[in-house]
Amino acid sequence: MNTIAPAIHETLDTPDGPFSILARADGAVLASGWTASVDTLLARITPGLRPEAIEPGHGAAADAVTAYYDGDVAAIDAVPVVQHGGEFRMRGWAQLRRIRPGHPQSYTEFAAAIGNPRAVRAAASVCATNAPALFVPCHRVLRTDGTLGGFAWGVEVKRSLLAREAAAAN
């Protein structure tokens, strides 16, 4: 049963293109990413968490995105998110939030950090199913050889985010 109040939708202009946020009324982000399409974000949300209605609005998550792009790459850390999945995914999403800006992990390191160093493909799936992008920074996980790998929002966005965070970490 879906008991979620209408979600708030907001799209911001960023150097990496439009960034949209779908958040609950309490400010917790359900989904976000570099798109202006609400439907694209809705498709990334676990069915049981999908809001019944969406209305335009402004929330603290948007302020954190603005601060992030203004150089405060830690501004996204305190933004609450809502996700639902099995134990491995929940551990993985929590671990993604512990990866420090400017210090990406390989998929192998990430798999080990969430309790199963041999589950590299499952760890990659955790990243691929992450709905609140940026706030749960799946872009901070790289292939074992150091290359970028994939990213739901495009490799160029991933490259830009990692460069921004590396510069801020120095």
Short mmCIF file of N, CA and C in Angstrom, two decimals:
data_model
loop_
_atom_site.label_atom_id
_atom_site.label_comp_id
_atom_site.label_asym_id
_atom_site.label_seq_id
_atom_site.Cartn_x
_atom_site.Cartn_y
_atom_site.Cartn_z
N MET A 1 0.84 -1.19 0.00
CA MET A 1 0.00 0.00 0.00
C MET A 1 0.88 1.24 0.00
N ASN A 2 0.62 2.16 -0.87
CA ASN A 2 1.42 3.38 -0.98
C ASN A 2 0.79 4.46 -0.11
N THR A 3 1.51 4.88 0.92
CA THR A 3 1.01 5.91 1.83
C THR A 3 1.82 7.18 1.72
N ILE A 4 2.54 7.33 0.63
CA ILE A 4 3.40 8.48 0.45
C ILE A 4 2.58 9.68 -0.01
N ALA A 5 2.76 10.80 0.68
CA ALA A 5 2.13 12.06 0.28
C ALA A 5 2.70 12.48 -1.06
N PRO A 6 2.09 13.46 -1.71
CA PRO A 6 2.65 13.91 -2.99
C PRO A 6 4.13 14.27 -2.86
N ALA A 7 4.87 13.89 -3.87
CA ALA A 7 6.30 14.20 -3.90
C ALA A 7 6.49 15.60 -4.48
N ILE A 8 7.59 16.19 -4.12
CA ILE A 8 7.97 17.50 -4.65
C ILE A 8 9.00 17.28 -5.75
N HIS A 9 8.79 17.94 -6.87
CA HIS A 9 9.71 17.85 -8.00
C HIS A 9 10.34 19.21 -8.23
N GLU A 10 11.64 19.17 -8.47
CA GLU A 10 12.37 20.41 -8.78
C GLU A 10 13.50 20.08 -9.75
N THR A 11 13.72 20.95 -10.72
CA THR A 11 14.83 20.79 -11.66
C THR A 11 15.71 22.03 -11.59
N LEU A 12 17.01 21.78 -11.45
CA LEU A 12 18.00 22.85 -11.39
C LEU A 12 18.90 22.80 -12.60
N ASP A 13 19.39 23.93 -13.02
CA ASP A 13 20.43 23.97 -14.05
C ASP A 13 21.77 23.79 -13.36
N THR A 14 22.59 22.86 -13.87
CA THR A 14 23.93 22.65 -13.32
C THR A 14 24.92 22.64 -14.48
N PRO A 15 26.21 22.75 -14.20
CA PRO A 15 27.21 22.65 -15.26
C PRO A 15 27.16 21.31 -16.02
N ASP A 16 26.55 20.30 -15.40
CA ASP A 16 26.44 18.98 -16.03
C ASP A 16 25.08 18.76 -16.68
N GLY A 17 24.27 19.80 -16.77
CA GLY A 17 22.95 19.70 -17.37
C GLY A 17 21.86 19.78 -16.33
N PRO A 18 20.60 19.63 -16.75
CA PRO A 18 19.50 19.72 -15.79
C PRO A 18 19.60 18.60 -14.76
N PHE A 19 19.35 18.94 -13.51
CA PHE A 19 19.38 17.97 -12.41
C PHE A 19 18.03 18.05 -11.72
N SER A 20 17.32 16.92 -11.71
CA SER A 20 15.99 16.89 -11.10
C SER A 20 15.99 16.07 -9.83
N ILE A 21 15.10 16.48 -8.94
CA ILE A 21 14.95 15.83 -7.64
C ILE A 21 13.48 15.53 -7.42
N LEU A 22 13.19 14.32 -6.97
CA LEU A 22 11.87 13.95 -6.47
C LEU A 22 12.06 13.65 -4.99
N ALA A 23 11.39 14.39 -4.14
CA ALA A 23 11.55 14.23 -2.70
C ALA A 23 10.20 14.16 -2.01
N ARG A 24 10.17 13.49 -0.88
CA ARG A 24 8.96 13.46 -0.06
C ARG A 24 8.77 14.84 0.56
N ALA A 25 7.62 15.07 1.13
CA ALA A 25 7.32 16.35 1.78
C ALA A 25 8.28 16.63 2.93
N ASP A 26 8.81 15.57 3.57
CA ASP A 26 9.75 15.77 4.67
C ASP A 26 11.17 16.05 4.19
N GLY A 27 11.37 16.11 2.87
CA GLY A 27 12.68 16.44 2.30
C GLY A 27 13.53 15.25 1.90
N ALA A 28 13.14 14.05 2.28
CA ALA A 28 13.93 12.86 1.93
C ALA A 28 13.82 12.60 0.42
N VAL A 29 14.97 12.44 -0.22
CA VAL A 29 15.03 12.26 -1.67
C VAL A 29 14.68 10.82 -2.04
N LEU A 30 13.73 10.69 -2.96
CA LEU A 30 13.35 9.39 -3.50
C LEU A 30 14.18 9.05 -4.73
N ALA A 31 14.40 10.05 -5.59
CA ALA A 31 15.17 9.84 -6.81
C ALA A 31 15.70 11.19 -7.27
N SER A 32 16.82 11.13 -7.96
CA SER A 32 17.42 12.34 -8.51
C SER A 32 18.38 11.95 -9.62
N GLY A 33 18.64 12.89 -10.50
CA GLY A 33 19.59 12.62 -11.58
C GLY A 33 19.59 13.72 -12.61
N TRP A 34 20.49 13.59 -13.56
CA TRP A 34 20.73 14.60 -14.58
C TRP A 34 19.76 14.42 -15.73
N THR A 35 18.53 14.85 -15.49
CA THR A 35 17.45 14.77 -16.46
C THR A 35 16.41 15.80 -16.07
N ALA A 36 15.60 16.20 -17.02
CA ALA A 36 14.45 17.05 -16.72
C ALA A 36 13.17 16.23 -16.71
N SER A 37 13.29 14.92 -16.90
CA SER A 37 12.13 14.03 -17.03
C SER A 37 11.71 13.43 -15.69
N VAL A 38 10.52 13.78 -15.25
CA VAL A 38 9.96 13.19 -14.03
C VAL A 38 9.75 11.69 -14.24
N ASP A 39 9.30 11.30 -15.42
CA ASP A 39 9.06 9.89 -15.70
C ASP A 39 10.33 9.06 -15.57
N THR A 40 11.46 9.61 -16.01
CA THR A 40 12.73 8.90 -15.89
C THR A 40 13.06 8.66 -14.42
N LEU A 41 12.84 9.65 -13.58
CA LEU A 41 13.10 9.49 -12.15
C LEU A 41 12.12 8.51 -11.51
N LEU A 42 10.85 8.61 -11.86
CA LEU A 42 9.85 7.70 -11.31
C LEU A 42 10.20 6.24 -11.60
N ALA A 43 10.70 5.97 -12.79
CA ALA A 43 11.05 4.61 -13.18
C ALA A 43 12.19 4.04 -12.33
N ARG A 44 12.99 4.89 -11.71
CA ARG A 44 14.12 4.43 -10.90
C ARG A 44 13.71 4.13 -9.45
N ILE A 45 12.52 4.53 -9.06
CA ILE A 45 12.07 4.34 -7.68
C ILE A 45 11.42 2.97 -7.53
N THR A 46 11.75 2.27 -6.46
CA THR A 46 11.11 1.00 -6.13
C THR A 46 9.60 1.21 -6.11
N PRO A 47 8.84 0.32 -6.76
CA PRO A 47 7.39 0.53 -6.86
C PRO A 47 6.69 0.89 -5.55
N GLY A 48 7.05 0.27 -4.46
CA GLY A 48 6.40 0.54 -3.18
C GLY A 48 6.67 1.92 -2.62
N LEU A 49 7.68 2.60 -3.17
CA LEU A 49 8.00 3.96 -2.70
C LEU A 49 7.54 5.05 -3.66
N ARG A 50 7.00 4.66 -4.81
CA ARG A 50 6.60 5.66 -5.81
C ARG A 50 5.45 6.51 -5.28
N PRO A 51 5.58 7.82 -5.41
CA PRO A 51 4.50 8.70 -4.94
C PRO A 51 3.28 8.60 -5.85
N GLU A 52 2.13 8.88 -5.27
CA GLU A 52 0.88 8.85 -6.03
C GLU A 52 0.69 10.12 -6.83
N ALA A 53 1.30 11.20 -6.37
CA ALA A 53 1.17 12.49 -7.06
C ALA A 53 2.49 13.25 -6.94
N ILE A 54 2.70 14.15 -7.88
CA ILE A 54 3.92 14.96 -7.89
C ILE A 54 3.52 16.41 -8.11
N GLU A 55 4.12 17.30 -7.34
CA GLU A 55 3.86 18.72 -7.52
C GLU A 55 5.18 19.49 -7.49
N PRO A 56 5.22 20.63 -8.15
CA PRO A 56 6.45 21.41 -8.12
C PRO A 56 6.68 21.97 -6.72
N GLY A 57 7.94 22.14 -6.38
CA GLY A 57 8.27 22.69 -5.07
C GLY A 57 9.75 22.83 -4.90
N HIS A 58 10.14 23.41 -3.79
CA HIS A 58 11.55 23.61 -3.48
C HIS A 58 11.85 22.96 -2.14
N GLY A 59 13.00 22.29 -2.08
CA GLY A 59 13.41 21.65 -0.84
C GLY A 59 14.88 21.87 -0.55
N ALA A 60 15.29 21.47 0.63
CA ALA A 60 16.68 21.62 1.07
C ALA A 60 17.64 20.83 0.18
N ALA A 61 17.17 19.75 -0.44
CA ALA A 61 18.04 18.96 -1.31
C ALA A 61 18.56 19.82 -2.47
N ALA A 62 17.71 20.68 -3.00
CA ALA A 62 18.13 21.56 -4.10
C ALA A 62 19.19 22.54 -3.62
N ASP A 63 19.04 23.03 -2.40
CA ASP A 63 20.06 23.93 -1.85
C ASP A 63 21.40 23.21 -1.71
N ALA A 64 21.35 21.92 -1.34
CA ALA A 64 22.58 21.13 -1.21
C ALA A 64 23.24 20.92 -2.58
N VAL A 65 22.44 20.72 -3.62
CA VAL A 65 22.98 20.57 -4.97
C VAL A 65 23.67 21.86 -5.40
N THR A 66 23.03 22.98 -5.15
CA THR A 66 23.63 24.28 -5.49
C THR A 66 24.95 24.46 -4.74
N ALA A 67 24.97 24.14 -3.46
CA ALA A 67 26.21 24.26 -2.67
C ALA A 67 27.28 23.32 -3.20
N TYR A 68 26.89 22.10 -3.58
CA TYR A 68 27.82 21.13 -4.14
C TYR A 68 28.50 21.72 -5.38
N TYR A 69 27.70 22.24 -6.29
CA TYR A 69 28.26 22.80 -7.52
C TYR A 69 29.00 24.12 -7.28
N ASP A 70 28.76 24.75 -6.13
CA ASP A 70 29.52 25.96 -5.78
C ASP A 70 30.83 25.62 -5.06
N GLY A 71 31.12 24.32 -4.89
CA GLY A 71 32.40 23.90 -4.32
C GLY A 71 32.33 23.19 -2.99
N ASP A 72 31.18 23.16 -2.34
CA ASP A 72 31.04 22.46 -1.07
C ASP A 72 30.56 21.04 -1.37
N VAL A 73 31.50 20.17 -1.77
CA VAL A 73 31.12 18.83 -2.21
C VAL A 73 30.58 17.95 -1.09
N ALA A 74 30.72 18.40 0.16
CA ALA A 74 30.16 17.65 1.29
C ALA A 74 28.72 18.07 1.59
N ALA A 75 28.21 19.07 0.89
CA ALA A 75 26.86 19.58 1.17
C ALA A 75 25.78 18.51 0.98
N ILE A 76 26.04 17.54 0.13
CA ILE A 76 25.04 16.50 -0.17
C ILE A 76 24.97 15.43 0.93
N ASP A 77 25.96 15.40 1.81
CA ASP A 77 26.07 14.31 2.79
C ASP A 77 24.91 14.23 3.78
N ALA A 78 24.38 15.36 4.19
CA ALA A 78 23.34 15.38 5.22
C ALA A 78 21.92 15.27 4.66
N VAL A 79 21.78 15.24 3.35
CA VAL A 79 20.45 15.17 2.75
C VAL A 79 19.88 13.76 2.96
N PRO A 80 18.71 13.65 3.59
CA PRO A 80 18.14 12.32 3.79
C PRO A 80 17.63 11.72 2.48
N VAL A 81 17.72 10.42 2.39
CA VAL A 81 17.23 9.69 1.23
C VAL A 81 16.34 8.55 1.70
N VAL A 82 15.53 8.04 0.78
CA VAL A 82 14.67 6.89 1.07
C VAL A 82 14.92 5.86 -0.01
N GLN A 83 15.33 4.66 0.42
CA GLN A 83 15.54 3.56 -0.51
C GLN A 83 15.02 2.29 0.13
N HIS A 84 14.68 1.33 -0.70
CA HIS A 84 14.20 0.04 -0.19
C HIS A 84 14.80 -1.07 -1.03
N GLY A 85 15.37 -2.06 -0.35
CA GLY A 85 15.95 -3.20 -1.03
C GLY A 85 16.34 -4.25 -0.02
N GLY A 86 16.95 -5.30 -0.53
CA GLY A 86 17.44 -6.36 0.34
C GLY A 86 18.61 -5.89 1.18
N GLU A 87 19.03 -6.75 2.09
CA GLU A 87 20.09 -6.40 3.03
C GLU A 87 21.38 -5.98 2.33
N PHE A 88 21.78 -6.71 1.29
CA PHE A 88 23.02 -6.39 0.59
C PHE A 88 22.94 -5.01 -0.06
N ARG A 89 21.82 -4.72 -0.73
CA ARG A 89 21.66 -3.40 -1.36
C ARG A 89 21.63 -2.28 -0.32
N MET A 90 20.94 -2.50 0.76
CA MET A 90 20.86 -1.46 1.80
C MET A 90 22.25 -1.18 2.38
N ARG A 91 23.03 -2.24 2.63
CA ARG A 91 24.41 -2.05 3.10
C ARG A 91 25.23 -1.31 2.06
N GLY A 92 25.02 -1.68 0.79
CA GLY A 92 25.76 -1.04 -0.29
C GLY A 92 25.45 0.44 -0.41
N TRP A 93 24.16 0.78 -0.38
CA TRP A 93 23.80 2.20 -0.48
C TRP A 93 24.34 3.00 0.70
N ALA A 94 24.32 2.39 1.88
CA ALA A 94 24.90 3.07 3.06
C ALA A 94 26.41 3.26 2.88
N GLN A 95 27.08 2.24 2.33
CA GLN A 95 28.52 2.34 2.11
C GLN A 95 28.86 3.43 1.09
N LEU A 96 28.04 3.55 0.05
CA LEU A 96 28.30 4.60 -0.94
C LEU A 96 28.35 5.97 -0.29
N ARG A 97 27.52 6.18 0.71
CA ARG A 97 27.49 7.48 1.40
C ARG A 97 28.72 7.69 2.28
N ARG A 98 29.48 6.61 2.54
CA ARG A 98 30.70 6.74 3.35
C ARG A 98 31.95 6.95 2.50
N ILE A 99 31.84 6.82 1.18
CA ILE A 99 33.00 7.05 0.31
C ILE A 99 33.24 8.56 0.24
N ARG A 100 34.41 8.97 0.66
CA ARG A 100 34.71 10.40 0.72
C ARG A 100 34.92 11.00 -0.66
N PRO A 101 34.48 12.23 -0.86
CA PRO A 101 34.72 12.91 -2.13
C PRO A 101 36.22 12.96 -2.42
N GLY A 102 36.58 12.68 -3.65
CA GLY A 102 37.99 12.71 -4.05
C GLY A 102 38.74 11.43 -3.74
N HIS A 103 38.05 10.42 -3.20
CA HIS A 103 38.69 9.14 -2.84
C HIS A 103 37.84 7.97 -3.32
N PRO A 104 37.66 7.86 -4.64
CA PRO A 104 36.79 6.78 -5.16
C PRO A 104 37.32 5.40 -4.82
N GLN A 105 36.43 4.42 -4.84
CA GLN A 105 36.77 3.02 -4.61
C GLN A 105 36.58 2.25 -5.90
N SER A 106 37.30 1.13 -6.01
CA SER A 106 37.04 0.22 -7.12
C SER A 106 35.83 -0.63 -6.76
N TYR A 107 35.22 -1.26 -7.76
CA TYR A 107 34.10 -2.16 -7.48
C TYR A 107 34.53 -3.28 -6.53
N THR A 108 35.78 -3.75 -6.65
CA THR A 108 36.29 -4.79 -5.76
C THR A 108 36.38 -4.27 -4.33
N GLU A 109 36.92 -3.08 -4.14
CA GLU A 109 36.99 -2.47 -2.80
C GLU A 109 35.59 -2.24 -2.23
N PHE A 110 34.70 -1.78 -3.09
CA PHE A 110 33.33 -1.53 -2.67
C PHE A 110 32.66 -2.83 -2.23
N ALA A 111 32.82 -3.89 -3.02
CA ALA A 111 32.23 -5.20 -2.66
C ALA A 111 32.78 -5.68 -1.31
N ALA A 112 34.07 -5.51 -1.09
CA ALA A 112 34.67 -5.90 0.19
C ALA A 112 34.11 -5.07 1.34
N ALA A 113 33.93 -3.79 1.11
CA ALA A 113 33.42 -2.89 2.15
C ALA A 113 31.99 -3.23 2.56
N ILE A 114 31.23 -3.86 1.66
CA ILE A 114 29.86 -4.24 2.02
C ILE A 114 29.74 -5.73 2.37
N GLY A 115 30.90 -6.35 2.57
CA GLY A 115 30.89 -7.68 3.18
C GLY A 115 31.11 -8.88 2.29
N ASN A 116 31.33 -8.68 0.98
CA ASN A 116 31.56 -9.83 0.12
C ASN A 116 32.49 -9.45 -1.02
N PRO A 117 33.81 -9.58 -0.82
CA PRO A 117 34.77 -9.13 -1.83
C PRO A 117 34.65 -9.84 -3.18
N ARG A 118 33.99 -11.01 -3.21
CA ARG A 118 33.83 -11.72 -4.48
C ARG A 118 32.56 -11.31 -5.22
N ALA A 119 31.73 -10.50 -4.61
CA ALA A 119 30.44 -10.12 -5.20
C ALA A 119 30.55 -8.81 -5.98
N VAL A 120 31.52 -8.74 -6.87
CA VAL A 120 31.77 -7.50 -7.62
C VAL A 120 30.58 -7.15 -8.52
N ARG A 121 30.01 -8.13 -9.18
CA ARG A 121 28.85 -7.85 -10.05
C ARG A 121 27.65 -7.39 -9.23
N ALA A 122 27.44 -8.01 -8.08
CA ALA A 122 26.34 -7.59 -7.21
C ALA A 122 26.58 -6.17 -6.71
N ALA A 123 27.84 -5.84 -6.41
CA ALA A 123 28.17 -4.49 -5.98
C ALA A 123 27.89 -3.48 -7.09
N ALA A 124 28.21 -3.86 -8.32
CA ALA A 124 27.92 -2.99 -9.46
C ALA A 124 26.41 -2.80 -9.61
N SER A 125 25.64 -3.84 -9.32
CA SER A 125 24.18 -3.74 -9.39
C SER A 125 23.64 -2.78 -8.34
N VAL A 126 24.27 -2.74 -7.18
CA VAL A 126 23.89 -1.78 -6.14
C VAL A 126 23.99 -0.37 -6.70
N CYS A 127 25.08 -0.10 -7.39
CA CYS A 127 25.27 1.23 -8.00
C CYS A 127 24.23 1.49 -9.08
N ALA A 128 23.98 0.50 -9.91
CA ALA A 128 23.07 0.66 -11.04
C ALA A 128 21.63 0.89 -10.61
N THR A 129 21.25 0.42 -9.43
CA THR A 129 19.87 0.56 -8.96
C THR A 129 19.71 1.69 -7.95
N ASN A 130 20.70 2.54 -7.84
CA ASN A 130 20.66 3.66 -6.91
C ASN A 130 19.80 4.79 -7.47
N ALA A 131 18.66 5.04 -6.85
CA ALA A 131 17.75 6.07 -7.36
C ALA A 131 18.15 7.50 -6.97
N PRO A 132 18.57 7.77 -5.73
CA PRO A 132 18.91 9.16 -5.38
C PRO A 132 20.37 9.50 -5.72
N ALA A 133 20.65 9.53 -7.03
CA ALA A 133 22.02 9.83 -7.49
C ALA A 133 22.50 11.16 -6.93
N LEU A 134 23.76 11.28 -6.79
CA LEU A 134 24.52 12.37 -6.18
C LEU A 134 24.43 12.28 -4.67
N PHE A 135 23.23 12.20 -4.09
CA PHE A 135 23.09 12.13 -2.63
C PHE A 135 23.60 10.80 -2.09
N VAL A 136 23.46 9.75 -2.89
CA VAL A 136 24.08 8.45 -2.64
C VAL A 136 25.07 8.31 -3.80
N PRO A 137 26.33 8.69 -3.56
CA PRO A 137 27.28 8.93 -4.66
C PRO A 137 27.87 7.68 -5.30
N CYS A 138 27.04 7.00 -6.09
CA CYS A 138 27.50 5.81 -6.80
C CYS A 138 28.56 6.16 -7.85
N HIS A 139 28.65 7.42 -8.21
CA HIS A 139 29.68 7.83 -9.18
C HIS A 139 31.09 7.67 -8.62
N ARG A 140 31.22 7.45 -7.32
CA ARG A 140 32.53 7.31 -6.68
C ARG A 140 33.07 5.89 -6.72
N VAL A 141 32.46 5.02 -7.53
CA VAL A 141 32.95 3.65 -7.68
C VAL A 141 33.42 3.47 -9.12
N LEU A 142 34.64 2.95 -9.25
CA LEU A 142 35.30 2.80 -10.54
C LEU A 142 35.61 1.33 -10.82
N ARG A 143 35.89 1.04 -12.06
CA ARG A 143 36.36 -0.31 -12.41
C ARG A 143 37.68 -0.58 -11.69
N THR A 144 37.99 -1.82 -11.52
CA THR A 144 39.22 -2.21 -10.82
C THR A 144 40.46 -1.67 -11.50
N ASP A 145 40.42 -1.49 -12.83
CA ASP A 145 41.59 -0.96 -13.54
C ASP A 145 41.66 0.57 -13.49
N GLY A 146 40.72 1.19 -12.75
CA GLY A 146 40.75 2.64 -12.59
C GLY A 146 39.93 3.41 -13.63
N THR A 147 39.40 2.71 -14.64
CA THR A 147 38.57 3.40 -15.63
C THR A 147 37.19 3.66 -15.03
N LEU A 148 36.46 4.55 -15.67
CA LEU A 148 35.20 5.02 -15.10
C LEU A 148 34.10 3.98 -15.02
N GLY A 149 34.01 3.10 -16.00
CA GLY A 149 32.88 2.18 -16.03
C GLY A 149 31.63 2.93 -16.43
N GLY A 150 30.49 2.37 -16.16
CA GLY A 150 29.24 2.99 -16.56
C GLY A 150 28.69 3.94 -15.51
N PHE A 151 27.65 4.66 -15.91
CA PHE A 151 26.94 5.55 -15.01
C PHE A 151 25.59 5.84 -15.65
N ALA A 152 24.53 5.68 -14.92
CA ALA A 152 23.18 5.85 -15.47
C ALA A 152 22.99 7.21 -16.14
N TRP A 153 23.71 8.20 -15.71
CA TRP A 153 23.53 9.56 -16.21
C TRP A 153 24.59 9.97 -17.21
N GLY A 154 25.43 9.02 -17.63
CA GLY A 154 26.44 9.28 -18.64
C GLY A 154 27.83 9.37 -18.05
N VAL A 155 28.77 8.82 -18.77
CA VAL A 155 30.16 8.79 -18.30
C VAL A 155 30.73 10.21 -18.19
N GLU A 156 30.31 11.11 -19.06
CA GLU A 156 30.84 12.49 -18.98
C GLU A 156 30.40 13.18 -17.69
N VAL A 157 29.19 12.92 -17.24
CA VAL A 157 28.74 13.48 -15.96
C VAL A 157 29.57 12.88 -14.83
N LYS A 158 29.79 11.56 -14.88
CA LYS A 158 30.61 10.89 -13.85
C LYS A 158 32.02 11.49 -13.82
N ARG A 159 32.62 11.67 -14.99
CA ARG A 159 33.96 12.25 -15.07
C ARG A 159 33.97 13.65 -14.45
N SER A 160 32.98 14.46 -14.77
CA SER A 160 32.89 15.82 -14.24
C SER A 160 32.75 15.82 -12.72
N LEU A 161 31.90 14.96 -12.19
CA LEU A 161 31.71 14.90 -10.74
C LEU A 161 32.99 14.49 -10.03
N LEU A 162 33.66 13.47 -10.56
CA LEU A 162 34.91 13.01 -9.94
C LEU A 162 35.99 14.08 -10.01
N ALA A 163 36.07 14.80 -11.11
CA ALA A 163 37.07 15.89 -11.23
C ALA A 163 36.76 17.00 -10.23
N ARG A 164 35.49 17.35 -10.10
CA ARG A 164 35.06 18.40 -9.16
C ARG A 164 35.45 17.99 -7.73
N GLU A 165 35.19 16.73 -7.40
CA GLU A 165 35.48 16.26 -6.03
C GLU A 165 36.98 16.12 -5.79
N ALA A 166 37.73 15.70 -6.80
CA ALA A 166 39.18 15.60 -6.65
C ALA A 166 39.78 16.98 -6.41
N ALA A 167 39.30 17.98 -7.14
CA ALA A 167 39.80 19.35 -6.97
C ALA A 167 39.48 19.87 -5.57
N ALA A 168 38.29 19.57 -5.07
CA ALA A 168 37.89 20.03 -3.74
C ALA A 168 38.68 19.32 -2.64
N ALA A 169 39.10 18.08 -2.90
CA ALA A 169 39.84 17.31 -1.90
C ALA A 169 41.28 17.78 -1.76
N ASN A 170 41.78 18.50 -2.75
CA ASN A 170 43.19 18.97 -2.72
C ASN A 170 43.33 20.28 -2.00
#
